[in-house]
C-alpha angles and dihedrals in degrees: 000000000000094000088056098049089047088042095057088041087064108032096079079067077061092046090052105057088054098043093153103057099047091045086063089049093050086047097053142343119233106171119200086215149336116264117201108191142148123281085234111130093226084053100085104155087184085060103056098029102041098240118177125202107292088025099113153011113229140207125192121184123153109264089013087261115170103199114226106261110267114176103209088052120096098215133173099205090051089039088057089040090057095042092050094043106039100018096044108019107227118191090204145043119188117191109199125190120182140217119264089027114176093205091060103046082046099070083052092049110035088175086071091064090038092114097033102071096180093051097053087044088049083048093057098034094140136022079254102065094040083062094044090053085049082053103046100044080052095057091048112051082038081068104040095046085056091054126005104193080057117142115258110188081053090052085046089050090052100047091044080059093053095042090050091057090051089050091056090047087060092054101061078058087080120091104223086041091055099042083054100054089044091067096038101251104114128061125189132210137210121200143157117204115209108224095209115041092028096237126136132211132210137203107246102242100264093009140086086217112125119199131161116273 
């Protein structure tokens, strides 16, 4: 913790030898895209995307999970889809899964989640995603009962893959996000970021296809 406090004593010395950009941030807020990722530590979209302050408009939830849109919800994840969308006027939304994701392994595995109550309720925050971690646990133990020296960080990359494009299924759920597709003025990303090599992978547009950028 030290590191950090010594890190944010120092850094105004960093603000003041660039007054003028980050006049101009203090002044207004206009973000590139929006970036929907997991709350994981190893997970810095600044890091492996070279955001700069103002780049972008983030979004952190555990397991990277976008809730369908229901109106009569108060919801931080759709409060932050409709400001970034209707307030800011982003032109992209990127949502990123990773590699080694503990959400993910989580709705294979629900004893992982047996002494944390929220997160299993935030896991199965819809009937969706109930279905998707049946799925999924199908999938796995399918695999694994075909082969059982499988491997299965390669099974877990996969199925981040898969939970990342149901994510962004749930997005189109939400109105502004839809009213804005509609028109043409919204695009939306998938990715998977592997926590180990760096790379990321995308979503090819119309296809579940994932390939590195």
């Amino acid at each position: 913790m030290q590191t950090f406090i010594d890190h944010a004593r120092a850094f105004p010395e960093t603000v003041k030898r660039q007054p003028h950009r980050f006049a101009r941030l203090a002044g207004e807020q206009r973000p590139q895209a929006m970036f929907i990722s997991c709350s994981d530590s190893r997970v810095v979209p600044a890091l492996f995307t070279g955001a700069g302050p103002g780049d972008i408009f983030e979004l952190r939830a555990v397991g990277n999970i976008v809730p369908r849109y229901r109106p009569q919800a108060a919801c931080a994840a759709a409060s932050a889809i409709e400001f970034a969308v209707t307030g800011l006027g982003v032109a992209d939304i990127v949502v990123c899964g990773h590699t080694y994701c503990g959400a993910v392994r989580a709705l294979a595995d629900a004893a992982r989640t047996a002494t944390m109550p929220m997160v299993r309720r935030w896991l199965g925050h819809t009937a969706d995603l109930a279905t998707a971690a049946e799925d999924l646990a199908a999938d796995l133990a399918a695999d694994l009962a075909a082969d059982p020296a499988a491997d299965l960080a390669a099974d877990l990359a996969g199925a981040a893959q898969r939970h990342v494009l149901t994510q962004l299924d749930h997005l189109q759920s939400h109105p502004c996000v839809a009213r804005r597709l509609a028109t043409g003025r919204l695009r939306l990303h998938a990715w998977v970021y592997a926590v180990d090599t760096g790379q990321v992978h995308a979503a090819r547009p119309g296809s579940d296809a994932f390939r590195p950028l």
